[in-house]
mmCIF file of C-alpha atoms and ligand atoms in Angstrom:
data_model
loop_
_atom_site.group_PDB
_atom_site.id
_atom_site.type_symbol
_atom_site.label_atom_id
_atom_site.label_comp_id
_atom_site.label_asym_id
_atom_site.label_seq_id
_atom_site.Cartn_x
_atom_site.Cartn_y
_atom_site.Cartn_z
ATOM 1 C CA MET A 1 50.425 -47.791 -8.458
ATOM 2 C CA ARG A 2 50.857 -46.345 -4.804
ATOM 3 C CA LYS A 3 52.383 -42.990 -4.148
ATOM 4 C CA LYS A 4 55.359 -43.628 -2.275
ATOM 5 C CA LEU A 5 55.882 -40.224 -1.341
ATOM 6 C CA ILE A 6 53.771 -37.726 0.631
ATOM 7 C CA GLY A 7 53.807 -34.410 -0.967
ATOM 8 C CA PHE A 8 56.700 -33.249 -2.920
ATOM 9 C CA ARG A 9 58.948 -30.415 -1.324
ATOM 10 C CA CYS A 10 61.147 -32.449 0.643
ATOM 11 C CA ARG A 11 61.159 -35.654 -1.555
ATOM 12 C CA ARG A 12 65.138 -35.568 -1.535
ATOM 13 C CA MET A 13 64.956 -36.015 1.806
ATOM 14 C CA LEU A 14 62.354 -38.982 2.250
ATOM 15 C CA HIS A 15 63.510 -42.233 3.550
ATOM 16 C CA PHE A 16 61.928 -45.580 3.989
ATOM 17 C CA GLU A 17 63.427 -46.869 7.271
ATOM 18 C CA PRO A 18 61.267 -47.568 10.129
ATOM 19 C CA ARG A 19 61.530 -45.116 12.874
ATOM 20 C CA LYS A 20 64.147 -45.424 15.624
ATOM 21 C CA TYR A 21 64.744 -43.622 18.751
ATOM 22 C CA MET A 22 67.950 -42.408 20.259
ATOM 23 C CA LYS A 23 68.455 -43.578 23.850
ATOM 24 C CA SER A 24 66.990 -41.604 26.450
ATOM 25 C CA SER A 25 65.568 -39.235 24.102
ATOM 26 C CA TYR A 26 62.090 -38.784 22.707
ATOM 27 C CA HIS A 27 63.605 -37.611 19.447
ATOM 28 C CA PRO A 28 63.180 -40.058 16.780
ATOM 29 C CA ILE A 29 66.254 -40.268 14.313
ATOM 30 C CA TRP A 30 65.508 -39.314 11.007
ATOM 31 C CA LYS A 31 68.108 -40.558 9.001
ATOM 32 C CA GLY A 32 68.433 -38.374 6.095
ATOM 33 C CA VAL A 33 65.430 -36.413 6.748
ATOM 34 C CA ASN A 34 65.046 -32.844 7.125
ATOM 35 C CA THR A 35 63.489 -32.234 10.726
ATOM 36 C CA ASP A 36 63.403 -28.722 10.415
ATOM 37 C CA HIS A 37 59.793 -28.801 9.669
ATOM 38 C CA SER A 38 59.483 -24.902 9.688
ATOM 39 C CA SER A 39 60.971 -25.084 6.095
ATOM 40 C CA CYS A 40 58.322 -27.357 4.854
ATOM 41 C CA GLN A 41 54.815 -26.538 4.001
ATOM 42 C CA THR A 42 53.004 -29.763 3.757
ATOM 43 C CA SER A 43 52.946 -33.183 5.648
ATOM 44 C CA ARG A 44 55.140 -35.072 3.302
ATOM 45 C CA PHE A 45 56.970 -37.695 5.434
ATOM 46 C CA ARG A 46 57.020 -41.113 4.732
ATOM 47 C CA LEU A 47 56.221 -42.837 8.214
ATOM 48 C CA GLU A 48 56.620 -46.469 9.170
ATOM 49 C CA SER A 49 55.609 -48.479 12.187
ATOM 50 C CA TRP A 50 54.764 -45.157 14.050
ATOM 51 C CA SER A 51 52.809 -45.417 17.139
ATOM 52 C CA MET A 52 52.107 -42.331 19.623
ATOM 53 C CA GLU A 53 50.918 -42.036 23.259
ATOM 54 C CA PHE A 54 49.045 -38.940 24.112
ATOM 55 C CA PHE A 55 48.666 -37.961 27.959
ATOM 56 C CA VAL A 56 45.650 -35.580 28.248
ATOM 57 C CA PHE A 57 45.256 -33.585 31.746
ATOM 58 C CA THR A 58 41.770 -32.018 32.322
ATOM 59 C CA LEU A 59 39.202 -31.449 34.781
ATOM 60 C CA LEU A 60 36.658 -32.850 32.538
ATOM 61 C CA PRO A 61 37.869 -36.166 31.711
ATOM 62 C CA GLU A 62 34.636 -37.421 30.780
ATOM 63 C CA ILE A 63 34.522 -35.265 27.432
ATOM 64 C CA PHE A 64 37.145 -37.855 25.997
ATOM 65 C CA PRO A 65 35.811 -41.176 25.854
ATOM 66 C CA PRO A 66 32.882 -40.946 23.481
ATOM 67 C CA TYR A 67 35.058 -39.358 20.812
ATOM 68 C CA LEU A 68 38.155 -41.452 21.294
ATOM 69 C CA GLU A 69 35.550 -44.751 21.156
ATOM 70 C CA SER A 70 34.501 -43.748 17.680
ATOM 71 C CA SER A 71 35.244 -44.385 14.358
ATOM 72 C CA ILE A 72 38.927 -43.909 13.287
ATOM 73 C CA LEU A 73 40.256 -43.037 16.709
ATOM 74 C CA GLN A 74 38.766 -46.082 18.222
ATOM 75 C CA ARG A 75 40.184 -48.203 15.275
ATOM 76 C CA ALA A 76 43.695 -46.490 15.767
ATOM 77 C CA ARG A 77 43.491 -47.307 19.450
ATOM 78 C CA GLN A 78 42.474 -50.796 18.997
ATOM 79 C CA ARG A 79 45.551 -51.439 16.287
ATOM 80 C CA GLY A 80 48.023 -50.000 18.801
ATOM 81 C CA LEU A 81 48.685 -47.126 16.596
ATOM 82 C CA ILE A 82 47.664 -44.420 19.566
ATOM 83 C CA ASP A 83 47.320 -44.761 23.335
ATOM 84 C CA VAL A 84 45.481 -41.888 24.856
ATOM 85 C CA GLN A 85 45.727 -41.841 28.827
ATOM 86 C CA VAL A 86 43.378 -39.129 30.131
ATOM 87 C CA HIS A 87 44.181 -37.792 33.499
ATOM 88 C CA ASN A 88 42.121 -35.900 35.855
ATOM 89 C CA ILE A 89 44.091 -32.997 37.414
ATOM 90 C CA ARG A 90 41.666 -32.613 40.424
ATOM 91 C CA ASP A 91 42.975 -36.248 41.439
ATOM 92 C CA TRP A 92 46.159 -34.552 42.019
ATOM 93 C CA THR A 93 44.870 -32.017 44.509
ATOM 94 C CA THR A 94 45.882 -32.386 48.249
ATOM 95 C CA ASP A 95 43.481 -30.407 50.180
ATOM 96 C CA ARG A 96 40.061 -31.789 51.588
ATOM 97 C CA HIS A 97 37.900 -29.862 49.102
ATOM 98 C CA HIS A 98 39.896 -30.914 45.887
ATOM 99 C CA VAL A 99 40.177 -27.320 44.908
ATOM 100 C CA THR A 100 41.854 -26.656 41.539
ATOM 101 C CA ASP A 101 41.159 -23.001 41.116
ATOM 102 C CA ASP A 102 41.705 -19.734 42.976
ATOM 103 C CA GLU A 103 41.089 -15.969 42.674
ATOM 104 C CA PRO A 104 43.421 -13.949 40.555
ATOM 105 C CA TYR A 105 46.009 -11.959 42.331
ATOM 106 C CA GLY A 106 45.302 -8.423 41.582
ATOM 107 C CA GLY A 107 41.584 -8.793 41.625
ATOM 108 C CA GLY A 108 39.345 -8.774 38.446
ATOM 109 C CA GLY A 109 36.767 -11.627 37.611
ATOM 110 C CA GLY A 110 36.941 -14.968 37.349
ATOM 111 C CA MET A 111 38.985 -17.974 38.706
ATOM 112 C CA VAL A 112 42.544 -18.944 37.638
ATOM 113 C CA LEU A 113 43.829 -22.839 37.536
ATOM 114 C CA LYS A 114 46.117 -23.437 40.564
ATOM 115 C CA PRO A 115 49.678 -24.386 39.557
ATOM 116 C CA GLU A 116 50.348 -27.082 42.207
ATOM 117 C CA PRO A 117 47.731 -29.822 41.024
ATOM 118 C CA LEU A 118 48.882 -29.260 37.632
ATOM 119 C CA PHE A 119 52.451 -29.707 38.292
ATOM 120 C CA SER A 120 51.629 -32.704 40.589
ATOM 121 C CA ALA A 121 49.802 -34.284 37.807
ATOM 122 C CA VAL A 122 52.110 -33.784 34.769
ATOM 123 C CA GLU A 123 55.066 -34.579 37.067
ATOM 124 C CA GLY A 124 53.516 -37.746 38.624
ATOM 125 C CA ILE A 125 52.207 -39.113 35.505
ATOM 126 C CA LEU A 126 55.333 -38.577 33.101
ATOM 127 C CA GLY A 127 57.798 -38.755 35.835
ATOM 128 C CA PRO A 128 60.640 -36.255 36.609
ATOM 129 C CA GLN A 129 62.072 -36.114 33.333
ATOM 130 C CA LEU A 130 59.290 -34.566 31.454
ATOM 131 C CA ASP A 131 60.964 -35.545 28.288
ATOM 132 C CA CYS A 132 57.955 -35.092 25.805
ATOM 133 C CA PRO A 133 56.491 -31.925 24.594
ATOM 134 C CA ILE A 134 53.981 -30.305 26.936
ATOM 135 C CA ILE A 135 51.331 -28.748 25.108
ATOM 136 C CA LEU A 136 48.952 -26.354 26.428
ATOM 137 C CA LEU A 137 45.760 -25.441 24.246
ATOM 138 C CA THR A 138 45.131 -21.791 24.311
ATOM 139 C CA PRO A 139 44.180 -18.919 21.721
ATOM 140 C CA GLN A 140 47.666 -17.757 22.270
ATOM 141 C CA GLY A 141 49.385 -20.587 20.974
ATOM 142 C CA ARG A 142 50.865 -21.141 17.390
ATOM 143 C CA VAL A 143 47.970 -21.776 15.066
ATOM 144 C CA LEU A 144 47.639 -25.730 14.285
ATOM 145 C CA THR A 145 47.918 -26.397 10.621
ATOM 146 C CA GLN A 146 48.683 -29.444 8.757
ATOM 147 C CA ASP A 147 52.475 -28.898 9.083
ATOM 148 C CA VAL A 148 52.206 -28.193 12.860
ATOM 149 C CA ALA A 149 50.164 -31.875 13.073
ATOM 150 C CA ALA A 150 52.943 -33.580 10.928
ATOM 151 C CA GLU A 151 55.547 -32.162 12.956
ATOM 152 C CA LEU A 152 53.942 -33.669 16.235
ATOM 153 C CA THR A 153 53.971 -37.269 14.793
ATOM 154 C CA GLY A 154 57.684 -37.146 15.222
ATOM 155 C CA HIS A 155 57.262 -37.363 18.957
ATOM 156 C CA PRO A 156 56.307 -40.661 20.424
ATOM 157 C CA ARG A 157 54.562 -39.107 23.336
ATOM 158 C CA LEU A 158 52.587 -35.549 23.735
ATOM 159 C CA ALA A 159 51.099 -34.230 27.025
ATOM 160 C CA LEU A 160 47.922 -31.961 26.182
ATOM 161 C CA ILE A 161 46.839 -29.756 29.040
ATOM 162 C CA CYS A 162 43.437 -28.368 28.895
ATOM 163 C CA GLY A 163 42.902 -25.122 30.933
ATOM 164 C CA ARG A 164 39.325 -24.308 32.416
ATOM 165 C CA TYR A 165 38.254 -21.388 34.118
ATOM 166 C CA GLU A 166 39.623 -17.936 32.975
ATOM 167 C CA GLY A 167 43.051 -18.955 32.759
ATOM 168 C CA VAL A 168 45.893 -20.837 33.900
ATOM 169 C CA ASP A 169 48.537 -19.579 36.376
ATOM 170 C CA GLU A 170 51.278 -18.186 34.452
ATOM 171 C CA ARG A 171 54.022 -19.878 36.033
ATOM 172 C CA VAL A 172 52.448 -23.270 34.285
ATOM 173 C CA CYS A 173 52.889 -21.500 31.044
ATOM 174 C CA GLU A 174 56.569 -20.275 32.089
ATOM 175 C CA HIS A 175 57.830 -23.622 33.729
ATOM 176 C CA LEU A 176 56.010 -26.752 32.512
ATOM 177 C CA ILE A 177 54.571 -26.017 29.202
ATOM 178 C CA THR A 178 56.814 -26.485 26.201
ATOM 179 C CA ASP A 179 54.475 -25.635 23.517
ATOM 180 C CA GLU A 180 51.156 -23.823 23.095
ATOM 181 C CA ILE A 181 48.771 -24.463 20.298
ATOM 182 C CA SER A 182 45.679 -22.731 19.296
ATOM 183 C CA ILE A 183 42.932 -24.349 16.882
ATOM 184 C CA GLY A 184 41.931 -20.738 15.931
ATOM 185 C CA ASP A 185 40.975 -17.314 16.693
ATOM 186 C CA TYR A 186 38.028 -17.794 19.054
ATOM 187 C CA VAL A 187 37.674 -18.300 22.643
ATOM 188 C CA LEU A 188 36.271 -21.546 24.072
ATOM 189 C CA THR A 189 35.169 -22.470 27.568
ATOM 190 C CA GLY A 190 38.209 -25.053 27.818
ATOM 191 C CA GLY A 191 40.999 -26.624 26.103
ATOM 192 C CA GLU A 192 39.297 -30.261 25.802
ATOM 193 C CA LEU A 193 37.747 -29.826 22.344
ATOM 194 C CA PRO A 194 41.283 -28.389 20.837
ATOM 195 C CA ALA A 195 43.120 -31.376 22.496
ATOM 196 C CA LEU A 196 40.850 -33.952 20.841
ATOM 197 C CA ILE A 197 41.325 -31.972 17.649
ATOM 198 C CA VAL A 198 44.897 -32.356 18.119
ATOM 199 C CA ILE A 199 44.664 -35.913 18.713
ATOM 200 C CA ASP A 200 42.426 -36.360 15.509
ATOM 201 C CA ALA A 201 44.568 -34.526 13.292
ATOM 202 C CA VAL A 202 48.036 -36.225 14.587
ATOM 203 C CA THR A 203 46.508 -39.748 14.439
ATOM 204 C CA ARG A 204 45.057 -39.674 10.964
ATOM 205 C CA LEU A 205 48.561 -38.992 9.856
ATOM 206 C CA LEU A 206 49.826 -42.154 11.419
ATOM 207 C CA PRO A 207 50.632 -44.977 8.736
ATOM 208 C CA GLY A 208 47.657 -47.584 8.654
ATOM 209 C CA ALA A 209 45.157 -45.011 10.788
ATOM 210 C CA LEU A 210 42.958 -44.513 7.840
ATOM 211 C CA GLY A 211 43.206 -48.174 6.384
ATOM 212 C CA ASP A 212 45.164 -46.980 3.319
ATOM 213 C CA PRO A 213 48.958 -46.511 4.032
ATOM 214 C CA ASP A 214 48.880 -43.542 1.719
ATOM 215 C CA GLY A 215 45.449 -42.069 2.729
ATOM 216 C CA ALA A 216 46.474 -38.931 4.210
ATOM 217 C CA GLN A 217 48.502 -37.758 1.579
ATOM 218 C CA ASP A 218 45.944 -37.000 -1.048
ATOM 219 C CA ASP A 219 43.946 -34.395 1.153
ATOM 220 C CA SER A 220 43.679 -30.890 0.330
ATOM 221 C CA HIS A 221 46.154 -29.496 2.889
ATOM 222 C CA ALA A 222 48.807 -32.054 2.251
ATOM 223 C CA SER A 223 49.356 -30.746 -1.334
ATOM 224 C CA GLY A 224 48.911 -27.318 -0.199
ATOM 225 C CA LEU A 225 45.812 -26.920 -2.367
ATOM 226 C CA LEU A 226 41.959 -27.392 -1.476
ATOM 227 C CA GLU A 227 40.438 -30.340 -2.503
ATOM 228 C CA TYR A 228 38.390 -31.104 -5.958
ATOM 229 C CA PRO A 229 34.790 -31.850 -5.593
ATOM 230 C CA HIS A 230 33.964 -35.215 -5.056
ATOM 231 C CA TYR A 231 30.806 -37.179 -6.415
ATOM 232 C CA THR A 232 29.353 -40.701 -5.595
ATOM 233 C CA ARG A 233 26.434 -42.367 -7.284
ATOM 234 C CA PRO A 234 23.633 -41.817 -8.470
ATOM 235 C CA ALA A 235 25.028 -40.075 -11.528
ATOM 236 C CA GLU A 236 21.961 -37.977 -11.455
ATOM 237 C CA TYR A 237 20.122 -36.605 -8.293
ATOM 238 C CA ARG A 238 16.967 -34.520 -8.618
ATOM 239 C CA GLY A 239 18.291 -33.528 -12.000
ATOM 240 C CA TRP A 240 21.787 -32.595 -10.890
ATOM 241 C CA GLN A 241 24.392 -34.256 -13.006
ATOM 242 C CA VAL A 242 27.704 -35.395 -11.869
ATOM 243 C CA PRO A 243 30.298 -33.936 -14.388
ATOM 244 C CA GLU A 244 30.479 -35.831 -17.446
ATOM 245 C CA VAL A 245 34.320 -35.994 -17.265
ATOM 246 C CA LEU A 246 34.107 -38.399 -14.130
ATOM 247 C CA LEU A 247 32.240 -40.637 -15.858
ATOM 248 C CA SER A 248 34.284 -40.623 -18.927
ATOM 249 C CA GLY A 249 36.874 -43.317 -17.489
ATOM 250 C CA ASP A 250 39.618 -41.160 -19.132
ATOM 251 C CA HIS A 251 42.053 -41.138 -16.076
ATOM 252 C CA ALA A 252 44.240 -38.559 -17.611
ATOM 253 C CA ARG A 253 41.371 -36.089 -18.160
ATOM 254 C CA ILE A 254 39.980 -36.760 -14.752
ATOM 255 C CA ALA A 255 43.365 -36.006 -13.110
ATOM 256 C CA ARG A 256 43.666 -32.893 -15.165
ATOM 257 C CA TRP A 257 39.995 -31.823 -14.197
ATOM 258 C CA ARG A 258 40.651 -32.508 -10.692
ATOM 259 C CA ARG A 259 43.697 -30.640 -10.543
ATOM 260 C CA GLU A 260 41.944 -27.587 -12.352
ATOM 261 C CA GLN A 261 39.132 -27.680 -9.897
ATOM 262 C CA SER A 262 41.654 -27.693 -6.808
ATOM 263 C CA LEU A 263 43.530 -24.694 -8.283
ATOM 264 C CA LYS A 264 40.211 -23.016 -9.076
ATOM 265 C CA ARG A 265 38.741 -23.467 -5.597
ATOM 266 C CA THR A 266 42.117 -22.465 -4.048
ATOM 267 C CA LEU A 267 42.371 -19.301 -5.926
ATOM 268 C CA GLU A 268 38.380 -18.235 -5.079
ATOM 269 C CA ARG A 269 38.641 -19.376 -1.445
ATOM 270 C CA ARG A 270 42.003 -19.424 -0.155
ATOM 271 C CA PRO A 271 44.410 -17.506 -2.636
ATOM 272 C CA ASP A 272 46.927 -17.150 0.318
ATOM 273 C CA MET A 273 47.521 -20.837 -0.240
ATOM 274 C CA LEU A 274 48.646 -20.429 -3.613
ATOM 275 C CA GLU A 275 51.443 -18.600 -2.579
ATOM 276 C CA SER A 276 53.117 -21.646 -0.935
ATOM 277 C CA ALA A 277 51.619 -24.409 -3.118
ATOM 278 C CA GLN A 278 53.869 -26.203 -5.240
ATOM 279 C CA LEU A 279 52.685 -25.616 -9.077
ATOM 280 C CA SER A 280 53.604 -26.730 -12.395
ATOM 281 C CA GLU A 281 54.147 -24.448 -15.418
ATOM 282 C CA ASN A 282 50.618 -25.895 -16.524
ATOM 283 C CA ASP A 283 49.237 -24.920 -13.026
ATOM 284 C CA ARG A 284 50.434 -21.537 -13.446
ATOM 285 C CA LYS A 285 48.923 -20.998 -16.934
ATOM 286 C CA PHE A 286 45.701 -22.250 -15.791
ATOM 287 C CA ILE A 287 45.410 -19.823 -12.607
ATOM 288 C CA ASP A 288 46.647 -16.938 -15.234
ATOM 289 C CA LEU A 289 43.650 -18.075 -17.573
ATOM 290 C CA LEU A 290 41.478 -17.894 -14.568
ATOM 291 C CA LYS A 291 42.536 -14.390 -13.272
ATOM 292 C CA ASN A 292 42.110 -13.127 -17.033
ATOM 293 C CA ASP A 293 38.510 -14.637 -17.009
ATOM 294 C CA LYS A 294 37.670 -12.612 -13.953
ATOM 295 C CA THR A 295 38.912 -9.276 -15.224
ATOM 296 C CA THR A 296 37.545 -9.528 -18.567
HETATM 297 C C1 9WO B 1 41.616 -17.622 27.196
HETATM 298 C C2 9WO B 1 41.904 -16.493 26.579
HETATM 299 C C3 9WO B 1 41.047 -15.210 26.020
HETATM 300 C C4 9WO B 1 41.731 -14.285 25.284
HETATM 301 C C5 9WO B 1 43.094 -14.419 25.521
HETATM 302 C C6 9WO B 1 43.953 -15.346 25.781
HETATM 303 C C7 9WO B 1 43.320 -16.316 26.413
HETATM 304 N N1 9WO B 1 44.072 -17.574 26.977
HETATM 305 C C8 9WO B 1 42.953 -18.326 27.446
HETATM 306 C C9 9WO B 1 43.199 -19.336 28.012
HETATM 307 O O1 9WO B 1 44.260 -20.027 27.828
HETATM 308 N N2 9WO B 1 42.049 -20.024 28.457
HETATM 309 C C10 9WO B 1 42.282 -21.518 29.252
HETATM 310 C C11 9WO B 1 41.658 -22.489 28.246
HETATM 311 C C12 9WO B 1 41.130 -21.439 30.340
HETATM 312 C C13 9WO B 1 39.855 -20.903 29.711
HETATM 313 C C14 9WO B 1 39.192 -21.809 28.576
HETATM 314 N N3 9WO B 1 40.227 -21.952 27.777
HETATM 315 C C15 9WO B 1 40.395 -21.793 26.454
HETATM 316 C C16 9WO B 1 41.111 -22.452 25.510
HETATM 317 N N4 9WO B 1 39.479 -21.248 25.700
HETATM 318 N N5 9WO B 1 39.806 -21.406 24.301
HETATM 319 C C17 9WO B 1 40.736 -22.243 24.245
HETATM 320 C C18 9WO B 1 41.389 -22.349 23.005
HETATM 321 C C19 9WO B 1 42.307 -23.209 22.886
HETATM 322 C C20 9WO B 1 42.860 -23.603 21.637
HETATM 323 N N6 9WO B 1 42.176 -22.803 20.558
HETATM 324 C C21 9WO B 1 41.418 -22.145 20.747
HETATM 325 C C22 9WO B 1 40.816 -21.667 21.968
#
């Protein structure tokens, strides 16, 4: 039987109606659904007939097609689940040399992305309303998690701004950007790869993107635990055996083994995730057992 629900935390609030929009607003109506995603830990929404448009603003548009034309994202675009428009910020310069950067006020090294072409590009493409999230990819943003990705599926349109040089003029951040997202605590040479990562993480949550309408529900971060180990044929490779339980055909035993492996891995590698995972009485007993094994 297909699982009808994603996750478990917000089960009460799930519904099965297609997405609808309020007039002249980008906010979908989540009838009976909790839209306060901050209180939820994992992606757990049943999304139906979803589609999204991404507007990317970058100085290096050529980075995007190879990834967007591959595999899942290519298929999602062909199915009309997503549309990605990549715009070159440089096309919106008005000077003869198409300059997009300038020296920082106050001195110091490096160059700063000028505000005018970015404002012009975003306002020119999205219109003066700017009625969708305008996201800057920056190490100073909130960190992209499965929750954030799920939250972003609630918007039919997203603008992704990719910085270059040493930074973006602060007035862009203050007056154009509505959200800042980081993919982790490291510095890159630009926001392009983070933008692709946001598109990837969000797209695979859209129903039908993975072929299986329930596909994205079972992955590690959706359950709040890390994934159990996977095996495929052959049953023995270089003398290494697939765990016997997986060949047993005993589905209850397999499910229990997988759950225990997930718990064990999460305890070993990401104990922080256990704090917020939804655990049964049996899960807790098993974890206590593991902890005792370690200390004795
Ligand atoms: C770079 C930076 C370094 C230390 C503290 C704050 C910082 N902000 C930025 C920044 O916004 N940089 C712009 C985009 C321009 C230079 C290259 N950019 C960038 C984005 N480098 N790294 C990222 C990034 C984006 C999302 N998640 C991780 C890294």
